[in-house]
Every structure is written in C-alpha cells, then in structure tokens.
Tab-separated table of C-alpha atoms in Angstrom:
chain	number	residue	atom	x	y	z
A	19	MET	CA	-19.933	44.262	-36.290
A	20	ARG	CA	-20.286	40.916	-38.092
A	21	LEU	CA	-19.312	37.576	-36.548
A	22	ASN	CA	-17.457	34.897	-38.436
A	23	ALA	CA	-17.836	31.168	-37.892
A	24	LYS	CA	-14.750	30.879	-35.710
A	25	MET	CA	-15.958	33.638	-33.361
A	26	LEU	CA	-19.381	32.041	-32.996
A	27	TRP	CA	-17.913	28.631	-32.235
A	28	GLU	CA	-15.569	30.042	-29.546
A	29	ALA	CA	-18.538	31.753	-27.893
A	30	VAL	CA	-20.735	28.601	-28.045
A	31	VAL	CA	-18.086	26.275	-26.653
A	32	LYS	CA	-17.647	28.554	-23.578
A	33	GLU	CA	-21.284	28.113	-22.608
A	34	THR	CA	-22.292	24.654	-23.813
A	35	ASP	CA	-20.998	21.157	-24.626
A	36	ALA	CA	-22.080	21.348	-28.280
A	37	VAL	CA	-20.030	19.604	-30.949
A	38	LEU	CA	-18.969	21.037	-34.327
A	39	LEU	CA	-18.756	18.533	-37.159
A	40	GLY	CA	-17.910	18.583	-40.845
A	41	PRO	CA	-15.892	21.046	-42.935
A	42	TRP	CA	-16.581	24.739	-42.430
A	43	GLU	CA	-15.201	28.114	-43.487
A	44	GLN	CA	-13.849	29.704	-40.326
A	45	ASN	CA	-13.706	33.270	-41.757
A	46	ARG	CA	-17.161	33.145	-43.328
A	47	THR	CA	-19.237	36.093	-42.092
A	48	LEU	CA	-22.444	34.801	-40.586
A	49	SER	CA	-25.990	36.079	-40.695
A	50	PHE	CA	-28.401	36.227	-37.766
A	51	PRO	CA	-29.639	32.686	-36.771
A	52	CYS	CA	-33.141	31.553	-37.667
A	53	PHE	CA	-35.303	28.382	-37.915
A	54	PHE	CA	-35.125	26.424	-41.183
A	55	ASP	CA	-38.407	26.697	-43.059
A	56	GLY	CA	-37.824	23.631	-45.326
A	57	ASP	CA	-36.863	25.646	-48.423
A	58	PHE	CA	-33.428	24.507	-49.640
A	59	GLU	CA	-33.548	26.751	-52.725
A	60	HIS	CA	-33.419	30.018	-50.839
A	61	LEU	CA	-30.611	29.298	-48.377
A	62	MET	CA	-28.431	32.397	-47.872
A	63	PRO	CA	-24.619	32.216	-47.836
A	64	GLY	CA	-23.418	32.631	-44.230
A	65	GLY	CA	-26.817	31.640	-42.859
A	66	ILE	CA	-27.286	29.786	-39.562
A	67	TYR	CA	-30.316	27.466	-39.757
A	68	LEU	CA	-31.799	25.551	-36.848
A	69	ALA	CA	-33.515	22.323	-37.825
A	70	GLU	CA	-34.738	19.101	-36.325
A	71	SER	CA	-33.127	15.969	-37.732
A	72	SER	CA	-36.390	14.946	-39.332
A	73	GLN	CA	-36.308	18.136	-41.442
A	74	LEU	CA	-32.939	17.296	-42.988
A	75	PRO	CA	-32.942	14.705	-45.825
A	76	LEU	CA	-30.245	12.080	-46.084
A	77	GLN	CA	-28.706	13.847	-49.073
A	78	MET	CA	-27.990	17.402	-47.925
A	79	PRO	CA	-26.801	20.178	-50.202
A	80	GLU	CA	-23.044	20.122	-49.605
A	81	ARG	CA	-22.708	23.827	-49.042
A	82	GLN	CA	-19.928	24.765	-46.658
A	83	ASP	CA	-21.055	28.427	-46.448
A	84	ILE	CA	-24.106	27.425	-44.360
A	85	LEU	CA	-24.040	26.274	-40.731
A	86	TRP	CA	-26.708	23.772	-39.748
A	87	VAL	CA	-27.704	23.581	-36.091
A	88	VAL	CA	-29.337	20.396	-34.815
A	89	TRP	CA	-30.339	19.476	-31.247
A	90	ASP	CA	-32.168	16.155	-31.152
A	91	ARG	CA	-30.105	13.473	-32.752
A	92	GLU	CA	-27.074	11.411	-31.753
A	93	THR	CA	-23.566	12.113	-32.984
A	94	PRO	CA	-23.197	10.531	-36.437
A	95	SER	CA	-20.778	7.631	-36.802
A	96	SER	CA	-18.899	9.504	-39.546
A	97	ALA	CA	-18.273	13.195	-40.051
A	98	PRO	CA	-20.892	14.835	-42.309
A	99	SER	CA	-19.823	16.532	-45.532
A	100	TYR	CA	-21.457	19.767	-44.453
A	101	PRO	CA	-20.966	22.053	-41.375
A	102	LEU	CA	-23.088	20.849	-38.467
A	103	LEU	CA	-23.372	22.238	-34.951
A	104	LEU	CA	-24.782	19.466	-32.787
A	105	PHE	CA	-26.369	20.208	-29.370
A	106	PRO	CA	-27.327	17.557	-26.774
A	107	GLN	CA	-30.958	16.604	-26.555
A	108	THR	CA	-31.176	18.409	-23.182
A	109	TYR	CA	-31.300	21.709	-25.090
A	110	SER	CA	-34.585	22.891	-26.537
A	111	ALA	CA	-34.884	24.626	-29.887
A	112	ARG	CA	-35.806	27.885	-28.173
A	113	GLN	CA	-32.833	27.695	-25.778
A	114	ILE	CA	-30.434	27.211	-28.665
A	115	LEU	CA	-31.932	30.071	-30.684
A	116	ASN	CA	-31.779	32.367	-27.698
A	117	LEU	CA	-28.175	31.430	-27.052
A	118	LEU	CA	-27.103	32.128	-30.604
A	119	GLN	CA	-29.071	35.360	-30.811
A	120	ASN	CA	-27.562	36.527	-27.479
A	121	ILE	CA	-24.088	35.938	-28.860
A	122	PHE	CA	-24.818	38.035	-31.891
A	123	SER	CA	-26.534	40.713	-29.790
A	124	ARG	CA	-23.617	40.842	-27.333
A	125	TYR	CA	-21.115	41.899	-29.987
A	126	ALA	CA	-23.589	44.148	-31.761
A	127	ALA	CA	-24.355	45.923	-28.481
A	128	TRP	CA	-20.578	46.368	-27.826
A	129	ASP	CA	-20.162	47.942	-31.252
A	130	ASP	CA	-23.136	50.284	-30.700
A	131	ASP	CA	-21.923	51.296	-27.243
A	132	MET	CA	-18.428	52.027	-28.510
A	133	GLU	CA	-19.841	54.298	-31.199
A	134	GLN	CA	-21.973	56.038	-28.595
A	135	ILE	CA	-18.879	56.644	-26.391
A	136	LEU	CA	-17.030	58.026	-29.389
A	137	LYS	CA	-19.938	60.374	-30.083
A	138	GLU	CA	-20.392	61.616	-26.519
A	139	SER	CA	-17.020	61.713	-24.752
A	140	SER	CA	-14.382	59.603	-26.538
A	141	SER	CA	-13.401	58.397	-23.062
A	142	ILE	CA	-10.555	55.876	-23.153
A	143	LYS	CA	-11.536	54.593	-19.710
A	144	ALA	CA	-15.148	54.048	-20.753
A	145	MET	CA	-14.115	52.173	-23.889
A	146	ILE	CA	-11.803	49.842	-21.963
A	147	ARG	CA	-14.402	49.217	-19.232
A	148	ARG	CA	-17.013	48.370	-21.881
A	149	SER	CA	-14.658	46.098	-23.771
A	150	GLU	CA	-13.090	44.031	-21.002
A	151	PRO	CA	-15.980	41.548	-20.570
A	152	LEU	CA	-15.276	40.342	-24.121
A	153	PHE	CA	-11.566	39.680	-23.501
A	154	ASP	CA	-9.911	36.895	-21.495
A	155	HIS	CA	-6.550	38.731	-21.376
A	156	PRO	CA	-5.560	42.030	-19.763
A	157	LEU	CA	-5.615	45.188	-21.864
A	158	CYS	CA	-3.748	48.458	-21.400
A	159	VAL	CA	-3.477	51.684	-23.396
A	160	MET	CA	-0.545	54.042	-23.460
A	161	ASP	CA	0.003	57.337	-25.187
A	162	ALA	CA	2.793	58.113	-27.606
A	163	SER	CA	5.132	58.989	-24.716
A	164	GLY	CA	4.637	55.620	-23.055
A	165	ASN	CA	2.369	56.999	-20.289
A	166	TYR	CA	-0.496	54.845	-18.999
A	167	LEU	CA	-3.920	56.026	-20.111
A	168	ASP	CA	-6.002	53.119	-18.828
A	169	TYR	CA	-6.071	49.301	-18.353
A	170	SER	CA	-8.716	46.662	-17.845
A	171	SER	CA	-9.694	45.487	-14.376
A	172	SER	CA	-8.411	41.990	-15.158
A	173	PHE	CA	-5.017	43.655	-15.376
A	174	MET	CA	-5.411	44.796	-11.779
A	175	GLU	CA	-7.104	41.588	-10.579
A	176	GLU	CA	-3.857	39.833	-11.457
A	177	SER	CA	-1.984	42.538	-9.509
A	178	THR	CA	-4.264	41.927	-6.530
A	179	ARG	CA	-3.479	38.236	-6.744
A	180	ILE	CA	0.233	39.093	-6.543
A	181	CYS	CA	-0.403	41.219	-3.469
A	182	SER	CA	-2.277	38.361	-1.759
A	183	MET	CA	0.313	35.671	-2.507
A	184	GLU	CA	1.854	33.856	0.386
A	185	GLU	CA	5.591	33.851	0.843
A	186	GLY	CA	7.277	31.465	-1.580
A	187	ASP	CA	4.599	31.746	-4.259
A	188	THR	CA	5.642	32.617	-7.782
A	189	PRO	CA	4.665	36.083	-9.098
A	190	ALA	CA	2.074	36.215	-11.860
A	191	THR	CA	3.370	35.448	-15.324
A	192	PRO	CA	2.689	38.930	-16.860
A	193	LEU	CA	5.121	40.457	-14.348
A	194	ILE	CA	8.097	38.593	-15.878
A	195	TYR	CA	7.511	38.094	-19.555
A	196	GLU	CA	8.842	38.020	-23.090
A	197	PRO	CA	7.490	41.097	-24.929
A	198	LEU	CA	7.132	39.278	-28.257
A	199	HIS	CA	4.382	37.060	-26.810
A	200	ASP	CA	2.084	40.020	-26.176
A	201	MET	CA	-0.127	41.538	-28.803
A	202	THR	CA	0.462	45.249	-29.626
A	203	THR	CA	-0.797	47.630	-32.241
A	204	PRO	CA	-0.136	51.348	-32.748
A	205	LEU	CA	-3.021	53.770	-32.401
A	206	SER	CA	-2.555	56.242	-35.232
A	207	GLY	CA	-4.348	59.293	-36.504
A	208	ARG	CA	-3.618	62.152	-38.903
A	209	ASP	CA	-0.288	60.556	-40.025
A	210	CYS	CA	1.074	60.335	-36.460
A	211	THR	CA	1.160	57.743	-33.723
A	212	LEU	CA	-1.101	58.660	-30.809
A	213	GLY	CA	-0.422	55.661	-28.602
A	214	THR	CA	-0.330	51.871	-28.315
A	215	LEU	CA	-2.830	49.176	-27.344
A	216	TYR	CA	-1.420	46.147	-25.521
A	217	MET	CA	-2.938	42.755	-24.738
A	218	LEU	CA	-0.823	40.658	-22.355
A	219	GLN	CA	-0.767	36.940	-23.089
A	220	GLY	CA	0.040	35.356	-19.768
A	221	ASN	CA	-0.449	31.582	-19.605
A	222	THR	CA	-3.133	31.087	-22.234
A	223	PRO	CA	-3.031	31.848	-25.988
A	224	PHE	CA	-5.200	34.505	-27.650
A	225	SER	CA	-8.455	33.325	-29.172
A	226	GLU	CA	-9.562	34.093	-32.678
A	227	THR	CA	-12.342	36.254	-31.211
A	228	GLU	CA	-9.919	38.266	-29.090
A	229	GLN	CA	-7.692	38.925	-32.093
A	230	GLN	CA	-10.618	40.135	-34.151
A	231	LEU	CA	-11.941	42.336	-31.351
A	232	PHE	CA	-8.414	43.624	-30.601
A	233	SER	CA	-8.165	45.032	-34.118
A	234	LEU	CA	-11.608	46.601	-33.894
A	235	LEU	CA	-10.881	48.079	-30.467
A	236	ALA	CA	-7.624	49.563	-31.732
A	237	GLU	CA	-9.481	51.331	-34.511
A	238	LYS	CA	-12.005	52.802	-32.092
A	239	LEU	CA	-9.365	53.838	-29.566
A	240	ALA	CA	-7.401	55.592	-32.310
A	241	ARG	CA	-10.512	57.525	-33.230
A	242	ALA	CA	-11.118	58.379	-29.570
A	243	MET	CA	-7.535	59.624	-29.044
A	244	GLN	CA	-7.754	61.657	-32.208
A	245	ASN	CA	-11.007	63.220	-30.961
A	246	LEU	CA	-9.462	64.004	-27.578
A	247	SER	CA	-6.371	65.575	-29.088
A	248	MET	CA	-8.578	67.703	-31.336
A	249	LEU	CA	-10.784	68.807	-28.437
A	250	SER	CA	-8.258	69.552	-25.713
A	251	GLY	CA	-4.748	68.983	-27.024
A	252	LEU	CA	-3.986	67.162	-23.725
A	253	SER	CA	-4.421	63.644	-22.462
A	254	HIS	CA	-6.123	63.083	-19.119
A	255	ASN	CA	-2.673	61.953	-17.806
A	256	ALA	CA	-1.016	65.339	-18.404
A	257	PHE	CA	0.205	65.520	-14.806
A	258	LYS	CA	2.153	62.264	-15.082
A	259	GLN	CA	3.561	63.375	-18.414
A	260	TYR	CA	4.623	66.709	-16.931
A	261	ILE	CA	6.334	65.098	-13.944
A	262	GLU	CA	8.272	62.815	-16.292
A	263	ALA	CA	9.388	65.887	-18.219
A	264	VAL	CA	10.586	67.462	-14.958
A	265	PHE	CA	12.719	64.405	-14.276
A	266	GLN	CA	14.260	64.639	-17.755
A	267	THR	CA	15.014	68.390	-17.698
A	268	ARG	CA	15.301	69.070	-13.897
A	269	GLN	CA	13.155	72.145	-14.518
A	270	ALA	CA	9.554	72.845	-13.597
A	271	GLU	CA	7.384	75.792	-14.595
A	272	GLU	CA	5.208	76.095	-11.490
A	273	ASP	CA	2.016	77.405	-13.103
A	274	SER	CA	1.972	74.591	-15.719
A	275	LEU	CA	2.874	71.999	-13.131
A	276	TYR	CA	0.078	72.919	-10.744
A	277	ALA	CA	-2.388	73.281	-13.630
A	278	ALA	CA	-1.603	69.672	-14.601
A	279	LEU	CA	-1.940	68.652	-10.933
A	280	THR	CA	-5.394	70.226	-10.753
A	281	GLN	CA	-6.447	68.397	-13.901
A	282	TRP	CA	-5.288	65.143	-12.316
A	283	GLY	CA	-7.454	65.868	-9.233
A	284	GLY	CA	-4.971	67.313	-6.753
A	285	LYS	CA	-4.312	70.900	-5.676
A	286	LYS	CA	-1.446	73.121	-4.730
A	287	GLY	CA	-0.435	72.516	-1.103
A	288	ASP	CA	-1.087	68.767	-1.162
A	289	THR	CA	1.397	66.591	0.680
A	290	PHE	CA	3.408	64.170	-1.450
A	291	VAL	CA	5.918	61.433	-0.893
A	292	CYS	CA	8.289	59.982	-3.478
A	293	TYR	CA	9.650	56.429	-3.786
A	294	LYS	CA	12.606	54.984	-5.639
A	295	VAL	CA	11.752	51.313	-6.313
A	296	LYS	CA	14.153	48.657	-7.487
A	297	ALA	CA	13.778	44.921	-8.062
A	298	SER	CA	15.667	42.712	-5.614
A	299	HIS	CA	16.245	40.085	-8.249
A	300	ILE	CA	18.403	40.153	-11.381
A	301	HIS	CA	18.554	38.418	-14.768
A	302	ARG	CA	14.772	38.689	-15.236
A	303	LYS	CA	13.045	40.943	-17.686
A	304	ILE	CA	10.376	43.066	-15.990
A	305	ASN	CA	7.260	44.250	-17.765
A	306	ALA	CA	7.660	47.885	-16.798
A	307	GLU	CA	4.192	48.983	-17.890
A	308	TYR	CA	2.560	46.177	-15.949
A	309	VAL	CA	4.486	46.968	-12.742
A	310	CYS	CA	3.586	50.689	-13.057
A	311	GLY	CA	-0.036	49.638	-13.353
A	312	ILE	CA	0.207	47.565	-10.161
A	313	PHE	CA	1.512	50.503	-8.099
A	314	GLU	CA	-1.039	52.931	-9.549
A	315	GLY	CA	-3.842	50.423	-8.926
A	316	VAL	CA	-2.912	49.472	-5.369
A	317	LEU	CA	-1.776	52.876	-4.087
A	318	PRO	CA	-4.538	55.538	-4.265
A	319	ALA	CA	-3.719	58.856	-5.970
A	320	SER	CA	-0.344	57.664	-7.280
A	321	ILE	CA	1.581	57.812	-10.531
A	322	ALA	CA	4.397	55.459	-11.473
A	323	PHE	CA	6.885	55.609	-14.327
A	324	TRP	CA	10.364	54.392	-15.224
A	325	TYR	CA	13.315	56.730	-15.056
A	326	ASP	CA	16.966	55.822	-15.468
A	327	ALA	CA	16.343	52.069	-15.029
A	328	VAL	CA	14.339	52.433	-11.769
A	329	LEU	CA	10.703	52.888	-10.928
A	330	VAL	CA	9.548	56.255	-9.567
A	331	VAL	CA	6.292	56.303	-7.572
A	332	LEU	CA	4.762	59.587	-6.499
A	333	VAL	CA	1.800	59.557	-4.104
A	334	ASP	CA	-0.472	62.483	-3.254
A	335	MET	CA	-1.215	61.624	0.357
A	336	THR	CA	-3.713	64.462	0.729
A	337	ARG	CA	-5.771	63.325	-2.230
A	338	ALA	CA	-5.499	59.681	-1.135
A	339	ALA	CA	-6.675	60.685	2.359
A	340	CYS	CA	-4.224	58.352	4.056
A	341	SER	CA	-1.649	58.825	6.779
A	342	GLU	CA	2.049	58.446	6.247
A	343	LYS	CA	2.081	55.378	8.505
A	344	HIS	CA	-0.761	53.681	6.617
A	345	LEU	CA	0.819	54.440	3.248
A	346	GLN	CA	4.172	53.006	4.328
A	347	LYS	CA	2.505	49.831	5.541
A	348	SER	CA	0.659	49.373	2.268
A	349	MET	CA	3.797	50.075	0.316
A	350	GLU	CA	5.911	47.643	2.310
A	351	GLN	CA	3.352	44.846	1.884
A	352	LEU	CA	3.236	45.462	-1.864
A	353	LEU	CA	7.081	45.531	-2.154
A	354	VAL	CA	7.326	42.179	-0.371
A	355	LYS	CA	4.867	40.582	-2.722
A	356	LEU	CA	6.667	41.954	-5.795
A	357	HIS	CA	10.151	41.045	-4.500
A	358	MET	CA	11.163	44.687	-4.672
A	359	LYS	CA	12.744	47.243	-2.326
A	360	ALA	CA	12.384	51.020	-2.124
A	361	GLY	CA	13.719	54.233	-0.633
A	362	ILE	CA	11.188	56.823	0.524
A	363	SER	CA	11.647	60.574	0.693
A	364	LEU	CA	10.494	62.977	3.388
A	365	PRO	CA	6.910	64.232	2.877
A	366	PHE	CA	6.802	67.483	0.929
A	367	THR	CA	4.353	70.076	-0.347
A	368	GLN	CA	6.570	71.997	-2.772
A	369	LEU	CA	5.851	69.861	-5.797
A	370	HIS	CA	8.270	71.761	-8.059
A	371	HIS	CA	11.071	70.322	-5.887
A	372	VAL	CA	10.004	66.742	-6.688
A	373	TRP	CA	13.360	65.905	-8.272
A	374	TYR	CA	15.244	66.629	-5.000
A	375	HIS	CA	12.828	64.480	-3.055
A	376	PHE	CA	13.361	61.683	-5.508
A	377	ARG	CA	17.062	62.055	-4.772
A	378	GLN	CA	16.191	61.741	-1.050
A	379	ALA	CA	14.530	58.408	-1.859
A	380	CYS	CA	17.616	57.341	-3.831
A	381	CYS	CA	19.924	58.274	-0.985
A	382	ALA	CA	17.758	56.379	1.499
A	383	PHE	CA	18.031	53.284	-0.703
A	384	GLU	CA	21.775	53.672	-1.293
A	385	GLU	CA	22.493	54.217	2.410
A	386	GLY	CA	20.046	51.643	3.780
A	387	TYR	CA	20.455	48.644	1.477
A	388	PRO	CA	24.169	47.972	2.224
A	389	ARG	CA	23.554	48.151	5.954
A	390	HIS	CA	20.223	46.268	6.087
A	391	PRO	CA	19.701	44.148	2.923
A	392	GLU	CA	17.008	42.165	4.700
A	393	GLU	CA	14.727	45.198	4.992
A	394	THR	CA	12.270	46.321	2.291
A	395	LEU	CA	11.600	50.017	2.806
A	396	TYR	CA	14.329	52.548	3.601
A	397	GLN	CA	13.227	55.935	4.950
A	398	PHE	CA	15.382	58.985	4.231
A	399	GLN	CA	14.717	60.407	7.706
A	400	HIS	CA	16.384	57.326	9.230
A	401	TYR	CA	19.482	57.529	6.992
A	402	LEU	CA	19.805	61.307	6.749
A	403	PRO	CA	22.685	61.479	9.307
A	404	ASP	CA	24.535	58.730	7.394
A	405	TYR	CA	24.081	60.611	4.140
A	406	ILE	CA	25.380	63.853	5.600
A	407	LEU	CA	28.314	61.956	7.170
A	408	HIS	CA	29.333	60.460	3.816
A	409	GLN	CA	28.874	63.782	2.048
A	410	ALA	CA	31.183	65.335	4.603
A	411	ALA	CA	33.911	62.815	3.703
A	412	GLY	CA	33.424	63.490	-0.007
A	413	GLU	CA	36.078	61.949	-2.275
A	414	PHE	CA	38.831	61.739	0.354
A	415	PRO	CA	39.925	58.587	2.213
A	416	ARG	CA	39.199	58.906	5.889
A	417	LYS	CA	42.851	59.285	6.995
A	418	LEU	CA	43.347	62.270	4.644
A	419	LEU	CA	40.689	64.184	6.546
A	420	LEU	CA	42.601	64.037	9.864
A	421	ASP	CA	44.003	67.460	10.804
A	422	ARG	CA	47.348	67.755	12.604
A	423	GLY	CA	45.744	67.491	16.026
A	424	MET	CA	43.763	64.321	15.117
A	425	GLN	CA	46.888	62.819	13.615
A	426	ARG	CA	48.771	63.334	16.890
A	427	LEU	CA	45.845	61.829	18.778
A	428	MET	CA	45.897	58.705	16.560
A	429	GLU	CA	49.698	58.439	16.940
A	430	HIS	CA	49.308	58.552	20.727
A	431	ASP	CA	46.738	55.770	20.672
A	432	ALA	CA	48.995	53.550	18.567
A	433	LEU	CA	51.682	53.666	21.306
A	434	SER	CA	49.598	53.887	24.485
A	435	ALA	CA	47.204	51.620	26.335
A	436	VAL	CA	44.939	54.625	27.039
A	437	SER	CA	42.825	55.564	24.007
A	438	TYR	CA	42.314	59.297	23.590
A	439	ARG	CA	39.932	58.577	20.727
A	440	ASP	CA	37.689	56.340	22.843
A	441	THR	CA	37.754	58.957	25.600
A	442	LEU	CA	36.754	61.712	23.218
A	443	ASP	CA	34.018	59.510	21.747
A	444	ALA	CA	32.605	58.851	25.206
A	445	TYR	CA	32.772	62.575	25.980
A	446	PHE	CA	30.555	63.375	22.968
A	447	GLN	CA	28.206	60.418	23.683
A	448	CYS	CA	27.583	61.968	27.118
A	449	HIS	CA	26.871	65.388	25.552
A	450	MET	CA	30.207	66.724	26.937
A	451	ASN	CA	29.106	66.049	30.519
A	452	MET	CA	32.254	65.242	32.488
A	453	SER	CA	30.578	63.373	35.339
A	454	GLN	CA	28.616	61.119	32.962
A	455	THR	CA	31.722	60.558	30.845
A	456	ALA	CA	33.749	59.442	33.905
A	457	GLU	CA	30.989	57.084	34.892
A	458	LEU	CA	30.761	55.626	31.326
A	459	LEU	CA	34.571	55.112	31.224
A	460	GLN	CA	34.571	53.833	34.823
A	461	ILE	CA	37.400	56.194	35.893
A	462	HIS	CA	37.647	58.872	38.555
A	463	ARG	CA	36.538	62.355	37.638
A	464	THR	CA	40.025	63.685	38.510
A	465	SER	CA	41.634	61.188	36.124
A	466	LEU	CA	39.235	62.235	33.388
A	467	ASN	CA	40.034	65.926	33.895
A	468	SER	CA	43.737	65.181	33.507
A	469	ARG	CA	43.203	63.028	30.454
A	470	MET	CA	40.916	65.604	28.722
A	471	LYS	CA	43.517	68.306	29.389
A	472	LYS	CA	46.116	66.231	27.551
A	473	ILE	CA	43.620	65.523	24.704
A	474	TRP	CA	42.994	69.225	24.153
A	475	GLU	CA	46.696	69.903	24.212
A	476	CYS	CA	47.203	67.180	21.651
A	477	LEU	CA	44.475	68.599	19.385
A	478	ASP	CA	45.785	72.148	19.804
A	479	HIS	CA	42.709	73.897	18.403
A	480	PRO	CA	40.175	76.411	19.774
A	481	HIS	CA	36.975	74.750	21.053
A	482	THR	CA	34.667	76.359	18.516
A	483	GLN	CA	31.306	74.857	17.607
A	484	GLU	CA	32.566	74.087	14.104
A	485	TYR	CA	35.653	72.251	15.457
A	486	LEU	CA	33.582	70.241	17.944
A	487	LEU	CA	31.303	69.209	15.043
A	488	TYR	CA	34.372	68.259	13.002
A	489	LEU	CA	35.602	66.007	15.793
A	490	GLN	CA	32.255	64.226	16.073
A	491	ILE	CA	32.104	63.681	12.314
A	492	MET	CA	35.615	62.315	12.190
A	493	LEU	CA	34.986	59.985	15.144
A	494	ALA	CA	31.866	58.659	13.396
A	495	LEU	CA	33.759	58.176	10.108
A	496	LEU	CA	36.592	56.373	11.856
A	497	LYS	CA	34.149	54.133	13.737
A	498	GLU	CA	32.405	53.240	10.460
A	499	GLN	CA	35.781	52.525	8.852
A	500	ASP	CA	36.645	50.159	11.719
A	501	ARG	CA	33.335	48.386	11.258
A	502	ASP	CA	33.934	47.933	7.522
A	503	VAL	CA	37.377	46.494	8.136
A	504	SER	CA	35.998	44.042	10.716
A	505	LEU	CA	33.469	42.797	8.178
C-alpha cells in the first residue's frame, strides 16, 4: 500500500515532537524517504528528501509535491513556502531516516501479511488480529445475518475496563452510543452483501490513517469472506447462527444442530445453561453488538445474541470447564458492572430443547424481579414453585378458584374469631402432623382434633392426594394475595 502525506504526518507526530511547516498536499502519495543528493533537477513528485539546512539554498523550488525533512536548524520566524518537516536537533539524520522507513515498512508489511492470510486461510480472526495494532479504535466484523465473526482485542479491553469499574463509575462510552458516530461499511462479494465491518468511535475522532486503512481492510475482509463462502459455504459461527434460527422457528433438526455445535468446538452431551439478560436502565440506546461481544469475551464458551428485545446468552459449561457456582459468580459480577439483570435456566444437556430453557430463564426473571428488584441474578430453580403456583391460577382471579368447601371456610372465618384457614395452613406447614400443629397453634391436641373435624365437614370433600394439593395451592395463592394487598 502507498502512504499519503497525511498518514505519514499522523504516524510521525505519535512518536516525535517534529513540526510540519508550509503548504502541503495531504493526499499526495509519497515515495520511500531518502537523503537529498544536491540535485534539484531530478526531484521526484511525492518524494521525501532528508537534508541538512546547509544543503538547502535560500531560494528553494516552491514545489508542494515534495516533502523536505530537516533536523538541525531552528524553527523559522515565518512559515516557508514549501512543505517542511522539522525535527529537533536531538535527532540524528540516521534516526530520522530509520523512523520514516519504519513507518513505510509497517504499512507495507501489513499489506503483505494480509495478502498472505488471504492466500493461505482467509481467516477473519487472523486479519483482525494483524490489523488491530494500526487502529486506535475497536473493530468488529459481523456476517450478513448480524452474527459476530470477530472483533479486535481493544474492543474487549474496553469490556474488561467495564468489568473492573468500581460502583458509581460510568460505563464505557461505546456501551451507550449514537450509531451514526461509528464507521461502517458493507462487505460485499458476487453482487451480495456478506457482512459488515464496524469501527466504534468512542471518545476520540477517527484519524485520516484509520479511515484509509478501514477502507482497505474492508476490501480484504470482503475477499476473505467470499473465499470462505466459496470453500465451505458456512461461516465459523454456524452454531450461533443455527441457535438463532431455532429461536425464530422453535424447531431444531438435531443432526444439523449438533453438527454446528461440533464445528463450534462442543459436543453432544455437553451441559449448557441459558440466560435472559435485560438492562436495568431505560431511555438509553444500547449498542447491542458491543454488549454481545462483552459477554462472549468474558464468559468462556458462550454465544450471545439479541432476540425479541432481550439478550440471550448460552454457555457451554462443559467446554468452558467451569462449575455452575463459578459461572454464576462471574455472571453476577459482570451484570453488576453493566447495570443489567438476568434470569438463569436449569442446567441442561438436551440442546434441541434450548428454547424451553430460555423460557425458564424468562420465568425466573419475571417471577424474581417483582419480588426482589435489588437482586441481579434470578435462578429458575429458586422461583420454580412460584411459577407453578401462578400457572395453576391461570387467568382466573383468586376468589373464582375457591370451590364450595373453601367458600364455606372463608365465610366462617369472616364471622368467627377462630380462623379455619390459618389452622389448615399450620396443618400443612407441619406436614399434617397433628401434635406439631397443636404446638404451633399453641392449643391443646383435643381442641385441634375438634377443630379439624369441623374443617373437614366444612370442606365436604374426600381427602385425596389431588384435593390436599389443591388446598395447599389455594392457601399459598390467598397468602400471596394478602401480601399484595398489604403492599
């Protein structure tokens, strides 16, 4: 690749305190730097010539397509009429030449390496890893379906900074952003869009060099994606793409699903856990791709994608070689830093049932958040009884689920100082042990026997297992209703 004057200046100013003087053509393509040999007649357009001040006459050829580099004279009192790159006297001629040559070689080597990657593997990951030292802003690549293919480490370094923030710190700028500030370009091949290259702006503007390299990188990535599609017909993220399709259709063809899992690095029989993640704040636009990258970077062997306005995170605990307890701790710490909350499913091995386990995570969130809004992670196993209880009530108000016997019991309690409902509740709390129930109610066993006889007469129903379960469910629903009213 060829450098222009603007790109060279941006590279020089990062490493030295040189000064650029005089008019110059920023987009002029430059030639490799060399020492001036004293011949003004054979100066090449775009040339970079190093010269001592004694070599330059007072009346210089006013050519703005040549960049003069000087290192041993003071800054002139007035701007010269020609382009002049002035280095302090502390720099030697050899140091300056080596610096300029290294800048040229750096970009030439990048171009050569990218071509080599295209020739050998067309690896998206290898191209991003090789490119990121040249960029000051995070990069990420997605396929045409919006699935992550790869991102630069600076992208994840910012995520790590978020995870290490103290309470009260502000999340990194790329997390909450305006999409128009970022730089994007489609990656196209054979008259179709293969993906998109993103560069996130953050707090600093893009340099001229980054913009030039961004365009070149997009061309090379498009060629790589075209090569990959020609060779395999699948992206390396086929597993994530397949899981997203399962969420859209609710159907999974097991052979294809586990083939994609194997390609991703897992295997049939691995243990998974599914999260439903939701932001705890509102009125803020979230960079969905960036957040997905955070979860995939921090949680080993995970995929993250957006579905129906929430984030789905699926973790292969077997492949990640981590315990459920360790994973939950890592997840909770990450959620706190991101100001997010999540529901978590039960662990499962039947991957084709992933949709139902996502629903477990949703139910955990929906049951847990109203009760404990101060918590961060809601486990389905903790809220499973509450979910079943609410499912049992269905669409009916609580009072419409009272059978004739329960209605009589409630009518008695409304007119009597002795509560049959509280007695029955204590009876079930003590696992239907009469002695323990009498002790809990602080009444004599004989009094309890008499009271329970009247309760069963009031209920007027055989003591089947199903009816006893019904009574316990109704008592729990009524207790919850009382609690809601008191709030």
